[in-house]
XYZ file of C-alpha atoms in Angstrom:
682
model
C -17.045 21.642 8.722
C -20.343 23.434 11.105
C -22.830 21.164 9.008
C -19.964 18.632 10.547
C -20.404 19.575 13.879
C -24.137 20.154 14.643
C -24.651 16.203 13.726
C -24.900 14.767 16.524
C -24.779 10.378 17.753
C -25.048 8.882 20.827
C -24.793 4.970 21.889
C -26.655 2.926 24.174
C -24.965 0.603 25.849
C -23.863 -1.368 28.693
C -20.651 -1.047 30.449
C -18.956 -3.686 30.124
C -15.978 -5.263 31.125
C -13.456 -7.482 29.729
C -14.436 -10.583 30.473
C -18.488 -9.633 29.229
C -16.307 -8.417 26.269
C -14.982 -11.623 26.029
C -18.376 -13.767 26.251
C -20.339 -11.143 23.771
C -17.800 -11.008 20.997
C -17.022 -14.986 21.886
C -13.293 -14.482 22.139
C -11.412 -17.947 20.013
C -9.406 -20.179 23.023
C -7.471 -21.962 20.905
C -4.044 -21.588 20.057
C -1.802 -23.237 17.550
C 0.069 -25.859 19.599
C 4.174 -25.688 18.562
C 3.807 -29.634 17.156
C 0.679 -28.091 14.702
C 3.563 -25.293 13.994
C 6.471 -27.134 12.988
C 4.594 -30.009 10.919
C 2.347 -27.222 8.956
C 6.196 -25.104 7.946
C 7.844 -28.384 7.001
C 4.593 -29.277 5.449
C 4.429 -28.982 1.251
C 3.427 -29.275 -1.130
C 3.800 -28.451 -5.249
C 2.216 -24.914 -5.143
C 4.672 -24.508 -2.292
C 7.778 -25.680 -3.459
C 7.699 -23.884 -7.447
C 7.228 -20.701 -4.922
C 9.990 -21.270 -3.135
C 11.678 -21.565 -5.486
C 10.291 -19.077 -7.369
C 11.232 -16.381 -4.738
C 14.511 -17.481 -4.380
C 16.207 -17.606 -8.319
C 13.292 -14.831 -9.079
C 14.947 -14.727 -12.412
C 13.066 -17.921 -13.150
C 9.853 -15.323 -12.421
C 10.738 -12.218 -14.552
C 12.328 -13.478 -17.681
C 10.869 -15.700 -19.726
C 8.117 -12.686 -19.206
C 10.468 -10.391 -20.211
C 9.249 -7.624 -23.044
C 11.627 -7.199 -25.789
C 9.859 -4.457 -27.103
C 9.512 -2.555 -24.769
C 11.948 -2.844 -21.980
C 14.833 -4.170 -24.587
C 16.674 -0.803 -25.797
C 16.611 1.046 -22.954
C 18.196 -1.467 -20.855
C 20.918 -2.245 -23.856
C 21.258 1.579 -23.825
C 21.303 1.941 -20.004
C 23.514 -1.183 -20.050
C 26.128 0.008 -22.655
C 26.461 3.462 -19.930
C 26.176 2.146 -16.589
C 29.044 -0.454 -17.854
C 31.726 2.623 -19.626
C 30.806 4.474 -15.333
C 32.324 0.906 -14.234
C 35.945 0.806 -15.553
C 36.814 4.199 -14.181
C 35.337 3.498 -10.632
C 36.017 0.016 -10.720
C 39.764 1.277 -10.668
C 38.921 3.769 -8.652
C 37.823 2.501 -5.482
C 39.940 -0.606 -5.873
C 42.760 2.147 -4.727
C 40.499 2.995 -1.911
C 40.647 -1.159 -1.083
C 44.207 -0.604 -1.015
C 44.214 -3.422 -4.403
C 45.386 -3.522 -8.034
C 42.932 -1.194 -9.799
C 42.102 -4.384 -11.970
C 40.449 -6.058 -9.165
C 37.908 -3.560 -9.002
C 36.782 -4.222 -12.316
C 36.290 -7.977 -11.661
C 34.062 -6.802 -8.284
C 32.287 -4.868 -11.202
C 31.867 -7.893 -13.437
C 31.337 -11.654 -11.009
C 28.720 -9.970 -8.441
C 27.272 -7.971 -10.846
C 25.854 -11.324 -12.199
C 24.962 -13.199 -9.145
C 22.916 -10.427 -8.313
C 21.483 -10.312 -11.922
C 20.123 -13.589 -11.543
C 19.367 -13.403 -7.117
C 18.121 -10.128 -6.956
C 14.712 -8.477 -6.855
C 15.557 -4.450 -7.568
C 15.312 -4.061 -11.041
C 16.805 -0.637 -10.987
C 19.933 -0.272 -7.990
C 23.412 -0.962 -9.296
C 25.401 -3.086 -7.518
C 29.550 -3.009 -7.720
C 31.796 -1.137 -6.500
C 31.155 1.030 -4.022
C 33.279 4.061 -1.842
C 32.173 3.633 1.698
C 32.730 -0.309 1.212
C 35.800 0.205 -0.544
C 37.120 2.145 2.595
C 35.663 0.107 4.709
C 38.238 -2.671 3.139
C 41.045 -0.716 2.827
C 41.429 -0.170 6.390
C 41.142 -3.651 6.914
C 44.015 -4.359 3.592
C 45.898 -1.869 4.906
C 45.276 -2.911 9.351
C 46.523 -6.921 7.926
C 49.179 -5.693 5.439
C 50.420 -3.137 5.665
C 53.800 -1.798 3.950
C 55.779 -1.818 7.389
C 55.293 -6.638 7.260
C 56.734 -5.957 3.435
C 60.394 -3.323 3.879
C 63.348 -4.941 2.282
C 66.714 -4.578 1.908
C 67.584 -2.747 -2.162
C 71.975 -3.520 -1.463
C 71.820 -1.302 -4.393
C 70.669 2.362 -3.373
C 70.804 0.962 0.386
C 67.701 1.934 0.773
C 64.672 0.172 2.268
C 62.467 -0.212 -0.190
C 58.788 -2.042 -0.199
C 57.597 -5.755 -1.617
C 55.344 -4.468 -3.905
C 54.074 -7.286 -4.879
C 53.905 -9.678 -2.067
C 52.616 -6.872 -0.183
C 49.310 -6.290 -3.528
C 48.893 -10.669 -3.427
C 48.403 -10.277 0.588
C 45.995 -7.641 0.765
C 44.298 -9.770 -1.551
C 43.659 -12.325 -0.370
C 42.534 -10.449 2.841
C 40.053 -8.929 1.024
C 38.500 -11.583 -0.754
C 38.433 -13.324 2.892
C 36.936 -10.279 4.216
C 34.141 -10.487 1.217
C 33.789 -13.794 1.510
C 32.494 -13.973 5.316
C 30.852 -10.549 5.227
C 28.525 -12.583 2.062
C 28.575 -15.223 4.661
C 26.487 -13.041 7.534
C 24.551 -11.601 4.617
C 22.872 -15.164 3.219
C 22.582 -16.844 7.296
C 20.586 -13.114 8.299
C 18.745 -13.998 4.615
C 17.517 -17.242 5.716
C 16.937 -16.510 9.839
C 14.732 -13.696 7.770
C 15.959 -11.090 9.281
C 16.071 -8.581 6.495
C 14.432 -6.306 9.212
C 17.653 -5.614 10.910
C 17.663 -2.238 7.944
C 15.210 -1.281 9.849
C 18.194 0.035 13.437
C 19.436 1.996 10.120
C 17.793 4.996 9.753
C 17.334 7.787 7.287
C 19.063 10.523 9.443
C 22.682 7.376 10.693
C 22.838 6.322 6.954
C 22.888 9.596 5.108
C 25.300 10.457 8.630
C 26.901 7.773 8.000
C 27.676 8.118 4.657
C 29.130 11.383 4.507
C 31.479 10.703 7.753
C 32.808 7.335 5.002
C 32.999 9.856 2.860
C 35.490 12.286 4.763
C 37.614 8.992 5.183
C 37.396 8.455 1.314
C 38.818 11.929 0.707
C 40.901 11.662 3.373
C 42.985 8.570 1.551
C 43.322 10.033 -2.016
C 44.725 12.987 -0.599
C 48.646 11.331 -0.930
C 47.456 9.601 -4.177
C 46.522 14.427 -5.108
C 49.770 15.347 -3.853
C 52.294 13.376 -4.156
C 53.482 12.085 -1.033
C 54.277 8.912 1.033
C 52.352 9.052 4.364
C 52.573 6.629 7.213
C 48.626 4.594 7.459
C 47.885 5.005 11.098
C 44.632 2.734 12.445
C 42.357 2.216 15.275
C 40.856 5.659 16.775
C 41.213 9.086 15.542
C 43.923 7.823 12.675
C 41.927 9.982 10.305
C 43.505 13.254 11.979
C 46.617 11.669 12.274
C 46.391 10.669 8.418
C 45.630 15.079 8.325
C 48.062 15.782 10.189
C 50.320 13.368 8.085
C 49.806 15.100 4.808
C 49.593 18.519 6.204
C 53.346 18.149 7.481
C 54.377 16.565 4.489
C 52.656 18.594 1.931
C 56.258 20.893 0.994
C 57.307 17.446 -0.526
C 54.015 17.116 -3.013
C 55.275 15.809 -6.097
C 54.147 18.893 -8.458
C 53.121 16.311 -11.317
C 51.181 14.707 -9.502
C 49.702 17.400 -8.439
C 49.495 19.623 -11.661
C 48.062 16.501 -13.281
C 45.193 16.588 -9.864
C 44.535 19.658 -9.711
C 43.472 19.951 -14.309
C 41.135 16.434 -13.997
C 38.790 17.626 -10.881
C 38.873 21.555 -12.960
C 37.667 19.241 -16.239
C 35.059 17.148 -14.479
C 33.622 19.076 -12.906
C 33.371 21.879 -15.637
C 32.121 18.456 -17.777
C 29.662 17.710 -14.758
C 28.294 20.849 -14.763
C 27.465 21.146 -18.708
C 25.941 17.712 -18.439
C 23.598 19.351 -15.850
C 22.442 21.293 -18.532
C 22.213 18.637 -21.638
C 20.858 16.582 -19.202
C 17.309 17.484 -20.882
C 18.516 17.864 -24.388
C 20.575 14.409 -24.800
C 19.210 10.662 -23.644
C 22.477 9.302 -22.475
C 24.936 11.697 -19.921
C 28.659 11.805 -21.719
C 30.099 9.532 -19.574
C 33.504 12.223 -19.076
C 35.073 9.819 -16.493
C 35.351 7.342 -19.382
C 37.128 9.762 -21.424
C 39.043 11.347 -18.598
C 40.707 8.885 -17.959
C 41.655 8.163 -21.937
C 43.189 11.534 -22.076
C 45.364 10.715 -18.977
C 45.979 7.337 -20.489
C 47.635 8.898 -24.050
C 49.296 12.228 -22.009
C 50.987 9.911 -19.618
C 51.906 8.150 -22.265
C 53.380 10.235 -24.825
C 54.919 12.278 -22.398
C 55.991 9.742 -19.647
C 54.946 11.795 -16.768
C 56.173 8.514 -14.526
C 59.842 8.511 -15.619
C 60.337 12.045 -16.485
C 58.150 13.983 -13.126
C 57.419 11.394 -11.410
C 54.784 10.252 -11.519
C 52.515 7.291 -9.673
C 50.759 5.392 -12.674
C 48.531 2.367 -12.557
C 50.856 -0.172 -13.359
C 50.372 -3.729 -14.678
C 46.729 -4.334 -15.678
C 46.369 -8.133 -17.074
C 43.825 -9.592 -18.871
C 41.913 -11.956 -18.736
C 40.340 -13.111 -15.778
C 41.453 -14.524 -12.351
C 40.944 -18.397 -11.540
C 38.623 -18.770 -8.569
C 40.516 -19.513 -5.240
C 38.171 -20.836 -1.817
C 39.395 -17.160 0.063
C 42.136 -17.693 3.679
C 40.167 -19.839 6.476
C 42.930 -18.620 8.568
C 42.284 -14.793 7.687
C 38.759 -15.498 8.551
C 39.170 -14.894 12.347
C 40.886 -11.987 12.341
C 38.031 -10.038 10.174
C 34.805 -11.593 11.344
C 33.477 -7.907 13.252
C 34.858 -5.962 9.719
C 33.069 -8.666 7.761
C 29.514 -8.178 10.276
C 29.971 -4.002 9.676
C 30.426 -4.413 5.862
C 27.321 -6.658 5.878
C 25.165 -4.821 7.321
C 26.600 -1.370 5.812
C 26.047 -2.586 2.651
C 22.410 -4.581 3.256
C 21.446 -0.706 4.155
C 22.882 1.200 1.535
C 21.255 -1.633 -1.323
C 18.126 -1.789 0.138
C 17.755 1.660 1.111
C 17.964 3.011 -2.848
C 16.352 -0.482 -3.161
C 13.086 0.349 -1.860
C 12.993 4.167 -3.304
C 12.788 2.519 -6.259
C 10.673 -0.019 -6.219
C 7.946 2.545 -5.211
C 8.332 5.158 -7.776
C 7.994 2.455 -10.366
C 5.362 0.108 -8.092
C 6.612 -3.120 -7.658
C 8.322 -5.050 -4.098
C 11.043 -5.318 -3.501
C 11.507 -8.566 -0.667
C 14.405 -7.210 1.792
C 15.153 -11.161 2.805
C 16.352 -12.471 -0.587
C 17.486 -8.936 -0.916
C 20.297 -9.968 2.046
C 20.883 -13.468 -0.027
C 21.216 -11.923 -3.870
C 23.999 -9.799 -1.481
C 25.312 -12.045 -0.679
C 24.871 -14.541 -2.908
C 27.366 -12.015 -4.980
C 30.228 -11.314 -1.334
C 30.901 -15.147 -0.957
C 31.019 -15.449 -4.972
C 33.073 -12.395 -5.406
C 34.915 -13.519 -3.079
C 36.043 -16.744 -4.250
C 37.020 -15.576 -7.375
C 39.368 -12.497 -5.549
C 36.931 -9.108 -5.917
C 36.458 -7.206 -3.111
C 32.324 -6.432 -1.165
C 30.288 -4.302 -3.305
C 26.698 -2.516 -3.010
C 24.357 0.147 -4.677
C 25.842 3.451 -6.232
C 23.922 6.235 -6.062
C 25.334 7.660 -8.797
C 25.471 4.864 -11.477
C 21.499 4.145 -10.266
C 20.758 7.253 -10.729
C 22.599 6.983 -14.932
C 21.081 3.549 -15.579
C 17.611 4.408 -14.403
C 18.282 8.596 -16.720
C 19.335 6.238 -19.921
C 15.842 4.186 -19.815
C 16.960 1.217 -17.733
C 13.527 -0.763 -16.836
C 14.878 -4.499 -15.750
C 17.983 -6.300 -14.035
C 19.509 -6.903 -17.625
C 20.749 -3.339 -18.142
C 23.207 -4.817 -15.337
C 23.958 -8.085 -16.658
C 24.539 -5.786 -20.069
C 26.548 -3.318 -18.043
C 29.485 -7.018 -16.719
C 29.472 -7.472 -20.549
C 31.019 -4.491 -21.438
C 33.416 -4.881 -17.686
C 34.553 -8.515 -19.727
C 34.841 -7.366 -22.484
C 37.348 -4.023 -21.062
C 38.947 -7.218 -18.663
C 39.417 -9.468 -21.691
C 40.596 -6.886 -24.616
C 41.216 -2.988 -23.581
C 42.245 -3.296 -19.916
C 46.176 -3.636 -20.487
C 45.811 -0.358 -22.192
C 45.228 1.329 -19.495
C 48.650 0.489 -17.675
C 49.972 4.484 -18.413
C 47.238 5.863 -15.927
C 47.994 8.035 -12.673
C 46.701 7.832 -10.161
C 46.228 10.955 -9.107
C 43.242 10.706 -12.371
C 41.598 8.141 -10.421
C 41.992 10.100 -6.793
C 40.462 12.752 -8.963
C 37.483 10.374 -9.850
C 37.078 9.317 -7.134
C 36.398 13.576 -5.324
C 34.336 14.848 -7.976
C 32.092 11.957 -7.149
C 31.573 12.553 -3.531
C 30.278 15.860 -4.209
C 26.524 14.505 -3.927
C 28.030 13.636 -0.859
C 29.108 17.042 0.594
C 25.588 18.173 -0.489
C 24.237 15.718 2.456
C 26.196 18.415 4.953
C 22.519 19.932 4.235
C 20.400 17.745 5.946
C 21.580 19.659 9.513
C 19.715 22.668 8.600
C 16.415 20.593 7.473
C 16.744 18.233 10.492
C 16.357 20.954 12.491
C 13.369 22.357 10.931
C 11.719 19.115 11.317
C 13.140 16.856 14.130
C 15.925 17.711 16.086
C 16.756 14.273 18.016
C 16.938 13.039 14.169
C 19.446 16.371 13.450
C 21.532 14.272 16.906
C 21.748 11.469 15.421
C 22.486 12.767 11.652
C 25.752 14.218 13.957
C 26.696 11.952 16.351
C 26.844 9.216 13.511
C 28.853 11.835 11.270
C 31.467 12.384 14.587
C 31.472 9.225 15.532
C 32.700 8.173 12.291
C 34.960 10.385 11.706
C 36.500 9.541 15.052
C 35.884 6.243 15.836
C 36.421 4.728 11.868
C 33.845 3.901 9.764
C 33.661 0.181 11.595
C 33.327 1.037 14.594
C 31.797 4.523 14.601
C 28.939 2.100 12.866
C 28.470 0.518 15.474
C 28.632 3.398 18.101
C 25.885 4.724 15.516
C 24.026 2.347 15.924
C 23.949 2.589 20.093
C 23.220 5.895 19.984
C 20.474 5.817 17.661
C 18.517 2.689 20.244
C 19.666 5.402 22.718
C 18.310 8.501 21.206
C 15.087 5.685 21.212
C 15.078 5.252 25.329
C 15.063 8.479 25.834
C 12.476 8.898 24.014
C 10.019 6.998 26.468
C 11.366 7.576 29.191
C 10.732 11.569 27.882
C 6.853 11.017 27.245
C 4.703 13.691 27.119
C 1.741 13.359 30.131
C -1.660 15.020 29.041
C -4.366 15.860 31.106
C -7.196 14.618 28.848
C -10.587 16.763 28.553
C -13.552 15.951 25.679
C -14.922 18.240 22.928
C -17.689 19.121 23.114
C -20.645 17.061 22.099
C -18.686 14.110 20.674
C -16.630 11.485 22.472
C -12.954 12.379 21.850
C -10.516 13.459 23.592
C -7.981 15.899 23.640
C -4.836 17.306 25.933
C -6.690 20.161 27.790
C -3.194 22.311 27.442
C -3.283 22.334 23.778
C -7.576 23.539 22.861
C -9.787 26.177 24.054
C -12.713 24.149 24.094
C -11.941 21.244 25.226
C -13.410 20.691 28.883
C -12.848 18.500 31.571
C -15.172 15.278 32.672
C -16.901 16.686 36.022
C -15.654 14.606 38.385
C -13.420 11.857 36.869
C -9.073 13.061 35.523
C -8.084 11.228 32.424
C -4.495 11.113 32.218
C -2.297 9.651 28.979
C 1.332 8.943 28.257
C 2.948 9.088 24.271
C 5.561 6.223 25.359
C 4.452 2.895 26.258
C 4.519 1.906 30.161
C 8.409 -0.209 31.837
C 10.882 0.003 33.578
C 12.699 3.060 32.458
C 10.066 5.000 33.031
C 7.578 3.691 34.941
C 8.909 6.140 38.253
C 8.230 9.345 36.021
C 4.496 7.638 35.046
C 3.005 8.305 38.486
C 5.289 11.528 39.374
C 3.700 13.379 36.015
C -0.128 11.683 37.246
C 0.255 12.244 40.762
C 1.836 15.740 39.671
C -0.820 15.887 36.325
C -4.098 15.483 39.055
C -3.202 18.349 41.129
C -3.430 16.791 44.370
C -0.815 15.301 46.001
C -1.334 11.937 47.013
C 1.717 11.530 49.525
C 0.615 14.364 51.927
C -2.765 13.419 51.785
C -1.669 9.115 52.211
C 0.959 10.959 55.416
C -2.214 12.652 56.516
C -4.438 9.406 56.998
C -1.069 7.506 58.250
C -1.538 9.943 60.818
C -5.116 9.952 61.613
C -5.262 6.229 61.716
C -1.508 6.094 64.681
C -3.268 9.318 65.896
C -6.773 7.212 66.603
C -4.255 3.647 67.995
C -3.229 5.282 70.290
C -6.388 7.312 70.980
C -7.422 3.348 71.799
C -4.579 2.131 73.281
C -4.442 5.302 75.666
C -8.582 4.394 76.956
C -7.953 0.663 76.940
C -5.246 1.117 79.104
C -7.775 3.673 81.853
C -9.875 0.881 81.876
C -8.403 -1.690 82.890
C -6.707 0.374 85.985
C -10.685 1.701 86.045
C -11.515 -3.072 86.776
C -8.242 -3.528 88.662
C -9.140 -0.702 91.272
C -12.928 -2.049 91.478
C -11.616 -5.377 92.353
C -12.247 -6.946 88.828
C -9.345 -9.065 87.249
C -7.691 -7.470 84.127
C -6.357 -10.897 82.888
C -9.475 -12.776 82.021
C -11.425 -11.635 78.858
C -13.248 -8.066 78.574
C -17.108 -9.092 77.615
C -19.135 -6.902 75.189
C -20.117 -4.751 77.823
C -16.363 -3.927 79.602
C -15.636 -3.165 75.609
C -17.749 -0.274 74.699
C -16.544 1.486 77.542
C -13.415 1.836 74.805
C -14.454 5.769 73.208
C -13.633 5.223 69.589
C -12.324 7.939 66.715
C -14.170 7.364 63.909
C -12.369 8.589 60.687
C -13.874 11.135 58.566
C -15.874 8.838 56.802
C -16.991 11.438 54.066
C -15.068 11.888 50.955
C -13.184 15.821 50.208
C -15.037 16.881 47.468
C -11.633 18.561 45.875
C -10.559 15.355 44.496
C -12.182 13.181 42.157
C -14.779 10.126 41.803
C -12.425 8.556 39.607
C -9.229 7.985 37.973
C -9.084 6.920 34.366
C -5.715 5.929 32.778
C -5.451 6.006 29.175
C -3.664 3.413 27.616
C -3.617 2.974 24.199
C 0.002 4.094 23.290
C 0.979 1.120 26.282
C 1.992 -1.754 23.808
C 3.398 -3.934 26.682
C 3.619 -3.750 30.605
C 6.862 -5.720 32.376
C 6.689 -6.395 36.053
C 7.021 -2.722 36.725
C 4.584 -1.205 35.289
C 2.464 -3.403 36.376
C 2.861 -2.595 39.954
C 3.472 0.686 38.764
C -0.380 0.326 38.195
C -1.064 -1.758 40.825
C 0.451 1.003 43.346
C -1.325 4.258 41.045
C -4.462 2.258 42.052
C -3.757 1.353 45.955
C -2.803 4.681 46.679
C -5.919 6.144 44.733
C -7.512 4.419 46.286
C -7.050 4.761 49.528
C -7.845 7.844 49.504
C -11.326 7.084 48.151
C -10.674 7.835 44.550
C -10.950 4.761 41.969
C -8.758 3.931 39.045
C -9.431 2.726 36.143
C -7.884 0.870 32.642
C -8.761 2.151 30.018
C -7.860 1.300 25.768
C -5.690 -1.519 27.353
C -3.978 -4.035 25.779
C -5.540 -8.059 25.942
C -1.995 -8.648 26.110
C -1.353 -5.938 29.223
C -4.611 -6.473 30.772
C -4.117 -10.171 31.063
C -0.158 -9.327 32.452
C -1.726 -6.614 35.267
C -5.358 -8.826 36.404
C -3.596 -11.842 37.741
C -5.840 -14.946 37.868
C -7.084 -13.997 42.245
C -7.561 -9.838 41.024
C -10.467 -10.311 38.719
C -12.730 -8.084 39.887
C -10.717 -5.346 38.628
C -13.197 -2.951 36.720
C -11.267 -2.702 32.531
C -12.557 0.074 30.977
C -13.164 -0.646 27.460
C -12.096 1.915 25.293
């Protein structure tokens, strides 16, 4: 470091303005016309057509070169492991979506195969996901509530719910909103709108998923305790649901509660064992599958439904459903929900996909991911699936079990197909409390995201505020409205950051041409006679007034008082001149001279004039340099602010220069008739 300080250098050249710089660098003035751009975009050669085809259908590029010897075994083990994991999760998350469990298996089959063909991430596991399922459940229960299917039973003289008609209607609603969300994703992908995920920052996504996880847990409490609370919709519905369940706790079904507690404790113990044996066994123990097998056998042997009133899954039809186009009459009611699902699902999938792409050194195409997820959901909606995304738990299993390509996902779909066709009906006696317990235990990783709060407090408190606000908004306003409110709040923090930037006066590091803030470095010195001012944010209407006020404050003198004093002096001069003119006229009239004729030069010389002090105030700087390096655009208010600064300081004899100005900003600031301004090119 000492040796570097002793090194000195100097640059000798003339001071250049923008015109001289353009002439020296021979700036290109040619611009491509809109007609040429359109013509180039529609031109299609054989190479371009091939690239477009391989980009749209990525499987054509990587599958023919698939290294069987290196990847086949790992993908096979990984695919079987994930497929087994899909069985309990698919059935459990179907409960979150308020549809029969078998539709969770369909959603783990069709969309996975579509993503296998069109997706670009090699490691993420597409399928049912808790957050997406609870959002779907909110839609299905809003448009097909239990109250809509109440019928009167003449035998018992009570009202009962027609569960068959209700479930059919909810499946139609779920398929419709899934199809709409898929269309949104395809449309966004075709218009190259993949950058929309940039508005979903990591603190926002993690706060949102944590809040949604609380919704998931609350939605499953009715299965855990065996109660039937009234369904609440809209803002604060979570609070109302919790209060309702607390009121119904004395009516809990003891058999259901015991089943839930035993399952939760068993799953926690098994997962701890899995974590302990993680480095000793190549594939984790499928604890969820073991849990549903044991629970189904016990429920069947002891007839838990009849003897203890434990609610079970019920009829699971074998085989696959024929394709049915979604009910278009529902589309108008689910457009907002479909867009929210498309953005959330894409944000979660692309975030996790980029993590593994960075880890293993390949690229994930954000726009193609939108198309792949959109096709998975839209085609899945035709086959009565509900919206899917990427599951972190399954993705971790797929990667840790040796999965290296999308083939692992396709093999997991084959496992689900085998289960659906032949052995799905064996789980008809499975208690729903077991599926709820699986959901509760699987969400423990999301509950660990509360540890983000102290970590963000130490690193970036604005991000912590985004996390907490997103979590609270999601809890109070539900996942759909909460997402929109959270994005709005996140954007507001960006605006506030630009409105409240850091303003600094810069000084020169000795023996260098480097300039740093004076209040942050002890060895930095102010350049004699020159003030260098910099803002950490761009200059636009929201902070233009504060920019000017900060400059006045940092400069060390009150420009307003100086201008006011100058105007008072000029006003005094004008008053004195008028007084002297009246006196001269009076004397001329007294001497008999015609005062109406024009005064000659000699008579004008009789008027005394107060000369304004031409000497500069030595306490004022000779020039102020505005460092516009951080300014990437200027609006009309910003331009007016810069011109106002130049005019005001120019009136007191202080020149104002712009440094580090981007070309577009310079063109905006310099109107054609004001080219005489000198712009310092930093």
